[in-house]
Tab-separated table of C-alpha atoms in Angstrom:
chain	number	residue	atom	x	y	z
K	5	MET	CA	-9.543	-50.263	-39.164
K	6	SER	CA	-7.476	-47.417	-38.363
K	7	LYS	CA	-3.987	-47.082	-39.953
K	8	LYS	CA	-0.762	-46.180	-38.230
K	9	LEU	CA	1.421	-43.570	-39.801
K	10	PRO	CA	4.530	-44.747	-41.356
K	11	ASP	CA	7.616	-43.970	-39.331
K	12	THR	CA	11.114	-43.290	-40.546
K	13	THR	CA	12.805	-43.913	-37.275
K	14	SER	CA	15.348	-46.281	-38.940
K	15	THR	CA	16.945	-43.435	-40.950
K	16	THR	CA	16.665	-40.640	-38.453
K	17	VAL	CA	17.065	-41.952	-35.093
K	18	HIS	CA	18.973	-39.922	-32.662
K	19	THR	CA	20.972	-42.043	-30.116
K	20	LEU	CA	21.369	-40.270	-26.810
K	21	PRO	CA	24.616	-40.891	-25.234
K	22	THR	CA	24.876	-41.310	-21.711
K	23	LEU	CA	28.518	-39.851	-20.841
K	24	PRO	CA	29.377	-39.275	-17.187
K	25	GLY	CA	28.085	-36.148	-16.090
K	26	GLN	CA	25.983	-35.394	-19.265
K	27	ALA	CA	22.907	-34.623	-17.370
K	28	ASP	CA	24.387	-32.032	-15.364
K	29	ARG	CA	26.028	-30.387	-18.528
K	30	LEU	CA	22.729	-30.345	-20.126
K	31	LEU	CA	20.803	-28.953	-17.384
K	32	ARG	CA	23.560	-26.177	-17.004
K	33	GLU	CA	23.424	-25.463	-20.629
K	34	LEU	CA	19.244	-25.178	-20.503
K	35	GLU	CA	19.735	-23.054	-17.272
K	36	TRP	CA	21.827	-20.783	-19.233
K	37	LYS	CA	20.329	-20.845	-22.740
K	38	VAL	CA	16.714	-21.152	-21.686
K	39	ILE	CA	15.792	-20.435	-18.249
K	40	ARG	CA	17.752	-17.308	-18.096
K	41	ARG	CA	15.811	-15.855	-21.163
K	42	LEU	CA	12.474	-16.964	-19.610
K	43	ASP	CA	13.482	-15.036	-16.538
K	44	GLY	CA	14.125	-12.055	-18.509
K	45	LEU	CA	10.794	-12.405	-20.444
K	46	LEU	CA	8.669	-13.514	-17.500
K	47	GLN	CA	10.031	-11.094	-14.926
K	48	GLY	CA	10.114	-13.739	-12.405
K	49	ASP	CA	6.376	-14.419	-12.766
K	50	TYR	CA	5.928	-18.249	-12.650
K	51	ARG	CA	2.674	-18.193	-11.122
K	52	THR	CA	0.673	-19.644	-14.090
K	53	LEU	CA	2.634	-22.703	-14.254
K	54	MET	CA	0.605	-24.408	-11.621
K	55	ARG	CA	-2.647	-24.042	-9.630
K	56	GLY	CA	-2.428	-24.111	-5.912
K	57	SER	CA	-4.544	-26.286	-3.658
K	58	GLY	CA	-5.319	-23.395	-1.352
K	59	LEU	CA	-5.941	-19.329	-1.216
K	60	ASP	CA	-4.114	-16.875	0.848
K	61	LEU	CA	-5.700	-13.339	1.495
K	62	ALA	CA	-3.628	-10.778	-0.256
K	63	ASP	CA	-5.527	-7.414	-0.373
K	64	LEU	CA	-8.890	-5.573	-0.098
K	65	ARG	CA	-9.961	-3.430	-2.996
K	66	GLU	CA	-13.204	-1.798	-4.074
K	67	TYR	CA	-15.900	-3.844	-5.788
K	68	GLN	CA	-15.611	-3.753	-9.697
K	69	PRO	CA	-18.331	-4.904	-12.131
K	70	HIS	CA	-18.077	-8.650	-12.816
K	71	ASP	CA	-16.273	-9.502	-9.422
K	72	ASP	CA	-17.568	-12.430	-7.579
K	73	VAL	CA	-20.058	-11.279	-4.933
K	74	ARG	CA	-19.010	-14.268	-2.784
K	75	HIS	CA	-15.643	-12.414	-2.263
K	76	ILE	CA	-17.262	-9.127	-0.838
K	77	ASP	CA	-15.930	-8.424	2.721
K	78	TRP	CA	-19.200	-7.411	4.531
K	79	ASN	CA	-17.192	-5.992	7.460
K	80	VAL	CA	-14.998	-3.724	5.491
K	81	THR	CA	-18.070	-2.824	3.280
K	82	ALA	CA	-20.264	-1.867	6.257
K	83	ARG	CA	-17.523	0.185	7.874
K	84	LEU	CA	-16.799	2.175	4.787
K	85	ASN	CA	-20.052	2.043	3.182
K	86	ILE	CA	-18.472	1.320	-0.229
K	87	PRO	CA	-18.611	-2.291	-1.346
K	88	HIS	CA	-15.183	-4.105	-1.106
K	89	VAL	CA	-13.850	-7.530	-2.270
K	90	ARG	CA	-11.278	-9.799	-0.849
K	91	VAL	CA	-8.169	-10.750	-3.311
K	92	PHE	CA	-6.774	-13.869	-2.946
K	93	THR	CA	-3.207	-15.566	-4.098
K	94	GLU	CA	-3.027	-19.268	-4.797
K	95	ASP	CA	-0.861	-21.227	-2.417
K	96	ARG	CA	1.868	-22.916	-4.395
K	97	GLU	CA	2.802	-25.754	-1.973
K	98	MET	CA	1.889	-28.626	-4.227
K	99	SER	CA	3.408	-31.043	-6.629
K	100	ALA	CA	3.963	-31.379	-10.296
K	101	TRP	CA	3.922	-34.848	-11.948
K	102	PHE	CA	5.381	-35.810	-15.486
K	103	LEU	CA	3.760	-38.710	-17.095
K	104	LEU	CA	6.399	-39.532	-19.831
K	105	ASP	CA	5.847	-41.745	-22.912
K	106	LEU	CA	9.325	-42.981	-23.860
K	107	SER	CA	8.128	-45.677	-26.616
K	108	PRO	CA	10.248	-45.919	-29.648
K	109	SER	CA	8.027	-43.636	-31.869
K	110	ILE	CA	9.480	-40.407	-29.864
K	111	ASN	CA	12.986	-41.281	-31.430
K	112	PHE	CA	11.669	-39.914	-34.436
K	113	GLY	CA	13.003	-36.624	-35.723
K	114	PRO	CA	15.921	-34.796	-37.062
K	115	GLN	CA	19.327	-35.643	-35.673
K	116	GLY	CA	20.009	-33.843	-32.433
K	117	ASN	CA	16.618	-32.496	-32.194
K	118	ALA	CA	14.197	-35.667	-32.218
K	119	LYS	CA	10.868	-35.836	-30.200
K	120	ARG	CA	12.797	-37.475	-27.501
K	121	ASP	CA	15.396	-34.494	-27.251
K	122	ILE	CA	12.200	-32.140	-27.118
K	123	LEU	CA	10.809	-34.111	-24.443
K	124	THR	CA	13.941	-34.037	-22.223
K	125	GLY	CA	14.552	-30.410	-22.798
K	126	PHE	CA	11.035	-29.464	-21.745
K	127	VAL	CA	10.871	-31.752	-18.688
K	128	ALA	CA	14.283	-30.353	-17.601
K	129	VAL	CA	13.434	-26.717	-17.976
K	130	LEU	CA	10.115	-27.046	-16.480
K	131	SER	CA	11.346	-29.324	-13.668
K	132	ARG	CA	13.902	-26.729	-12.864
K	133	LEU	CA	11.637	-23.873	-12.890
K	134	LEU	CA	9.262	-25.409	-10.368
K	135	THR	CA	11.617	-27.037	-8.047
K	136	ARG	CA	13.736	-23.815	-7.367
K	137	HIS	CA	10.587	-22.323	-6.070
K	138	GLY	CA	10.082	-24.986	-3.586
K	139	ASN	CA	7.582	-27.277	-5.554
K	140	ARG	CA	8.119	-30.895	-5.764
K	141	VAL	CA	8.401	-32.734	-9.128
K	142	GLY	CA	7.651	-36.598	-9.526
K	143	ALA	CA	7.852	-38.690	-12.783
K	144	ILE	CA	6.152	-41.697	-14.237
K	145	LEU	CA	8.228	-43.341	-16.997
K	146	TYR	CA	6.846	-45.571	-19.523
K	147	GLY	CA	7.673	-47.629	-22.677
K	148	ALA	CA	11.686	-47.338	-22.455
K	149	GLY	CA	11.889	-51.070	-22.184
K	150	ASN	CA	11.936	-53.779	-24.920
K	151	ALA	CA	9.435	-56.233	-23.132
K	152	PRO	CA	6.918	-57.677	-25.593
K	153	ALA	CA	4.033	-55.862	-23.552
K	154	ARG	CA	5.034	-52.183	-22.929
K	155	ALA	CA	4.800	-51.335	-19.308
K	156	VAL	CA	5.789	-48.551	-16.843
K	157	ASP	CA	9.395	-48.499	-16.166
K	158	ALA	CA	9.754	-46.590	-13.063
K	159	VAL	CA	7.921	-44.203	-10.653
K	160	LEU	CA	10.153	-41.498	-9.195
K	161	PRO	CA	8.518	-39.945	-6.187
K	162	PRO	CA	8.257	-36.306	-6.102
K	163	ARG	CA	10.866	-34.115	-4.702
K	164	ASN	CA	12.146	-30.401	-4.910
K	165	SER	CA	16.148	-30.637	-5.233
K	166	ARG	CA	18.198	-29.939	-8.220
K	167	ALA	CA	19.847	-33.383	-7.604
K	168	HIS	CA	16.393	-34.813	-8.069
K	169	VAL	CA	15.987	-33.033	-11.509
K	170	LEU	CA	19.332	-34.322	-12.570
K	171	HIS	CA	18.474	-37.969	-11.747
K	172	LEU	CA	15.427	-37.456	-13.829
K	173	VAL	CA	17.464	-36.054	-16.708
K	174	HIS	CA	19.760	-38.718	-16.609
K	175	ARG	CA	16.852	-41.304	-16.977
K	176	LEU	CA	15.715	-39.623	-19.772
K	177	LEU	CA	19.279	-39.549	-21.559
K	178	THR	CA	19.711	-43.284	-20.903
K	179	PRO	CA	18.929	-45.134	-24.118
K	180	PRO	CA	16.749	-48.398	-23.845
K	181	ALA	CA	18.296	-51.648	-23.435
K	182	PRO	CA	18.769	-53.592	-26.467
K	183	ALA	CA	15.845	-56.154	-27.285
K	184	THR	CA	16.631	-59.634	-26.023
K	185	GLY	CA	14.964	-63.023	-26.796
K	186	THR	CA	12.426	-63.187	-29.448
K	187	SER	CA	10.786	-59.778	-28.766
K	188	LYS	CA	9.880	-57.982	-31.856
K	189	PRO	CA	11.989	-55.028	-33.057
K	190	GLY	CA	9.290	-52.461	-31.873
K	191	GLY	CA	8.634	-54.411	-28.620
K	192	GLY	CA	4.835	-54.269	-29.308
K	193	ALA	CA	2.248	-51.430	-29.776
K	194	THR	CA	2.308	-48.476	-27.221
K	195	GLU	CA	-0.698	-48.562	-24.863
K	196	LEU	CA	-0.787	-45.144	-23.509
K	197	HIS	CA	-3.596	-46.185	-21.153
K	198	ARG	CA	-1.143	-48.020	-18.906
K	199	LEU	CA	0.763	-44.881	-18.348
K	200	LEU	CA	-2.480	-42.940	-17.608
K	201	GLN	CA	-3.914	-45.767	-15.102
K	202	THR	CA	-0.669	-45.901	-13.256
K	203	GLY	CA	-0.998	-41.937	-12.606
K	204	LEU	CA	-4.474	-42.533	-11.598
K	205	ALA	CA	-3.363	-45.169	-9.037
K	206	ASN	CA	-0.318	-43.239	-7.617
K	207	LEU	CA	-1.394	-39.647	-7.461
K	208	ARG	CA	-3.366	-39.261	-4.392
K	209	ARG	CA	-3.084	-35.473	-3.825
K	210	ARG	CA	-4.431	-32.899	-6.324
K	211	SER	CA	-1.388	-32.126	-8.618
K	212	THR	CA	-0.376	-30.360	-11.904
K	213	VAL	CA	-0.036	-33.411	-14.306
K	214	PHE	CA	2.109	-33.014	-17.735
K	215	VAL	CA	1.296	-36.012	-19.919
K	216	VAL	CA	4.059	-35.931	-22.510
K	217	SER	CA	3.572	-38.107	-25.391
K	218	ASP	CA	3.288	-38.107	-29.141
K	219	PHE	CA	-0.087	-39.782	-28.700
K	220	ILE	CA	0.685	-42.697	-31.278
K	221	SER	CA	-0.951	-45.436	-29.362
K	222	ALA	CA	-3.536	-48.190	-29.112
K	223	PRO	CA	-7.067	-46.968	-28.533
K	224	GLY	CA	-8.180	-46.441	-25.015
K	225	TRP	CA	-6.313	-43.686	-23.442
K	226	GLU	CA	-9.126	-41.111	-23.850
K	227	LYS	CA	-11.138	-42.300	-20.861
K	228	PRO	CA	-8.163	-42.659	-18.332
K	229	LEU	CA	-6.997	-39.050	-19.360
K	230	ALA	CA	-10.427	-37.682	-18.897
K	231	GLN	CA	-10.565	-39.354	-15.459
K	232	LEU	CA	-7.089	-37.702	-14.727
K	233	ALA	CA	-8.340	-34.282	-15.827
K	234	GLN	CA	-11.313	-34.686	-13.243
K	235	ARG	CA	-9.032	-35.176	-10.323
K	236	HIS	CA	-6.132	-33.040	-11.252
K	237	ASP	CA	-4.929	-30.020	-13.297
K	238	VAL	CA	-3.699	-31.996	-16.566
K	239	VAL	CA	-1.644	-30.537	-19.518
K	240	ALA	CA	-1.448	-32.805	-22.610
K	241	VAL	CA	2.049	-31.976	-24.198
K	242	ARG	CA	2.041	-33.260	-27.545
K	243	LEU	CA	5.231	-34.159	-29.329
K	244	LEU	CA	5.148	-34.157	-33.150
K	245	ASP	CA	7.338	-33.836	-36.321
K	246	PRO	CA	6.281	-32.095	-39.575
K	247	LEU	CA	7.147	-35.409	-41.454
K	248	GLU	CA	4.508	-37.116	-39.692
K	249	LEU	CA	1.945	-34.852	-41.408
K	250	GLU	CA	3.356	-34.656	-44.829
K	251	LEU	CA	5.986	-36.494	-46.859
K	252	PRO	CA	8.537	-34.761	-48.999
K	253	ASP	CA	9.282	-35.935	-52.514
K	254	VAL	CA	12.583	-37.819	-51.941
K	255	GLY	CA	12.093	-40.590	-54.319
K	256	LEU	CA	12.113	-44.530	-53.264
K	257	ILE	CA	12.588	-45.098	-49.533
K	258	THR	CA	11.910	-47.282	-46.589
K	259	LEU	CA	9.634	-46.663	-43.957
K	260	ARG	CA	9.744	-48.361	-40.535
K	261	ASP	CA	7.057	-48.274	-37.933
K	262	ALA	CA	8.898	-47.911	-34.783
K	263	GLU	CA	5.933	-49.276	-32.732
K	264	SER	CA	5.665	-52.739	-34.539
K	265	GLY	CA	8.871	-52.989	-36.509
K	266	GLU	CA	7.079	-53.339	-39.824
K	267	GLN	CA	8.836	-52.123	-42.825
K	268	LEU	CA	7.383	-50.758	-46.142
K	269	GLN	CA	9.084	-49.512	-49.452
K	270	VAL	CA	7.292	-46.532	-50.831
K	271	ASP	CA	7.901	-44.193	-53.757
K	272	THR	CA	7.396	-40.624	-52.334
K	273	HIS	CA	7.673	-39.328	-55.848
K	274	ASP	CA	4.308	-40.485	-56.545
K	275	ALA	CA	2.025	-37.621	-56.050
K	276	GLY	CA	-1.022	-39.766	-55.252
K	277	PHE	CA	0.711	-41.403	-52.517
K	278	ARG	CA	1.754	-38.255	-50.890
K	279	ARG	CA	-1.728	-37.109	-50.969
K	280	ARG	CA	-3.142	-40.153	-49.503
K	281	PHE	CA	-0.560	-40.092	-46.728
K	282	ALA	CA	-1.486	-36.187	-46.072
K	283	ARG	CA	-5.082	-37.196	-45.990
K	284	LEU	CA	-4.721	-40.138	-43.406
K	285	ALA	CA	-2.518	-37.837	-41.378
K	286	ALA	CA	-5.070	-35.237	-41.341
K	287	GLU	CA	-7.899	-37.693	-40.231
K	288	ARG	CA	-5.663	-38.804	-37.506
K	289	GLU	CA	-5.017	-35.367	-36.566
K	290	ALA	CA	-8.711	-34.592	-36.212
K	291	VAL	CA	-9.528	-37.579	-34.245
K	292	LEU	CA	-6.723	-37.122	-31.830
K	293	ARG	CA	-7.441	-33.430	-31.361
K	294	GLU	CA	-11.283	-34.364	-30.588
K	295	GLY	CA	-10.116	-37.053	-28.059
K	296	LEU	CA	-7.924	-34.444	-26.283
K	297	THR	CA	-10.678	-31.774	-26.213
K	298	ARG	CA	-13.323	-34.464	-24.792
K	299	ALA	CA	-10.802	-35.323	-21.938
K	300	GLY	CA	-10.883	-31.707	-20.936
K	301	ALA	CA	-7.284	-31.156	-20.781
K	302	ASP	CA	-5.130	-28.089	-21.693
K	303	THR	CA	-2.990	-28.990	-24.665
K	304	LEU	CA	0.440	-27.853	-25.747
K	305	GLU	CA	1.810	-28.995	-29.138
K	306	LEU	CA	5.800	-29.183	-29.047
K	307	CYS	CA	7.168	-29.725	-32.620
K	308	THR	CA	10.739	-30.617	-33.469
K	309	ASP	CA	11.343	-27.384	-35.328
K	310	ASP	CA	10.007	-25.492	-32.368
K	311	ASP	CA	12.175	-23.093	-30.172
K	312	LEU	CA	11.869	-24.366	-26.653
K	313	VAL	CA	11.508	-20.512	-25.207
K	314	ASP	CA	8.795	-19.866	-27.690
K	315	ALA	CA	7.053	-23.040	-26.930
K	316	LEU	CA	7.145	-22.469	-23.075
K	317	LEU	CA	5.922	-18.932	-23.539
K	318	ARG	CA	2.989	-20.306	-25.554
K	319	PHE	CA	2.249	-22.658	-22.404
K	320	MET	CA	2.449	-19.583	-20.092
K	321	ASP	CA	-0.203	-17.739	-22.369
K	322	LEU	CA	-2.236	-20.977	-22.350
K	323	ARG	CA	-2.217	-21.127	-18.678
K	324	GLN	CA	-2.890	-17.264	-18.139
K	325	ARG	CA	-5.967	-17.539	-20.560
K	326	ARG	CA	-7.379	-20.690	-18.777
K	327	VAL	CA	-7.010	-18.897	-15.415
K	328	ARG	CA	-8.841	-15.898	-16.700
K	329	THR	CA	-11.624	-17.900	-18.025
K	330	SER	CA	-12.067	-19.989	-15.070
K	331	ARG	CA	-12.216	-16.872	-12.984
K	332	ALA	CA	-14.664	-14.833	-15.273
K	333	ALA	CA	-17.203	-17.632	-15.643
K	334	PRO	CA	-18.438	-17.699	-11.688
K	335	SER	CA	-18.005	-13.963	-11.699
K	336	ARG	CA	-20.462	-13.250	-14.655
K	337	ALA	CA	-23.046	-15.834	-13.046
K	338	ALA	CA	-22.868	-13.938	-9.728
K	339	ASP	CA	-22.841	-10.389	-11.237
K	340	PRO	CA	-25.774	-8.510	-9.534
K	341	ALA	CA	-26.162	-6.074	-12.537
K	342	GLN	CA	-26.845	-9.249	-14.826
K	343	HIS	CA	-29.492	-10.590	-12.259
K	344	ALA	CA	-30.896	-6.943	-12.332
K	345	ALA	CA	-31.065	-6.862	-16.099
């Protein structure tokens, strides 16, 4: 039986206010502090954010070793008597979707920089980067309510306006309604497969899909994530905090599992307990990463002590390497020199 990692949400919850105009202020701040820096570092190149559904002819050039022979333009080759290949650019007219896990465990983290804050900043910046280039952005929100069985809270259809991004950010800044009736404090365990299955049902056209979660969930999410990755270009954005991997020596504390509401008093001064905690965390890490790898999705880790610009640059590099790999594989297979050898 797998054990859940203890969660200290009871002492580190960051309550996100919803003052009038807060979404607009946050977006303006991110545009000034993050997007402007990214514009300077990326020099306007956002092409690796999304993969298009079509190709446009951009240029012709001489054939080079490892080029895909299927791209040879035989008319130009015959006319010039030198092999030439077509160079394509990808069509960017497509949608991006954010599948967002807003369950209680993402409230964990330092004041002002909890996992929920990281999620909000990442979604706001990426949404604005995409929509200002004409791409549409949609979102599916899961786990923000306090029903005994967590479910999808909202499906926001894709649009490409700044007002739409503001509406999404406002939803992310809105704290969940207080629990009512006899529901448990944690509202029940997170079932991430519900979010992924809703994505499978609603995403008809091929899209770029960002699954943003800490992946602290009941089992069963691996299969729908793999099915989603077969139909769409999926990026698993994993949220984490260093305290989920290793506990500091701070004496006697009370830990609360945000998913179930269960509390446990532990002595972190006990070195043996800290070693057991780290071992269980490492085991969970290994299982989680194996599941993400099997699903076939790109993975980006966002830590609560990360700089958002650095994290987004890592994401750009991840996408560039994936594009190079996907293009090189068929080219090598079709290389005439390799067949001759």
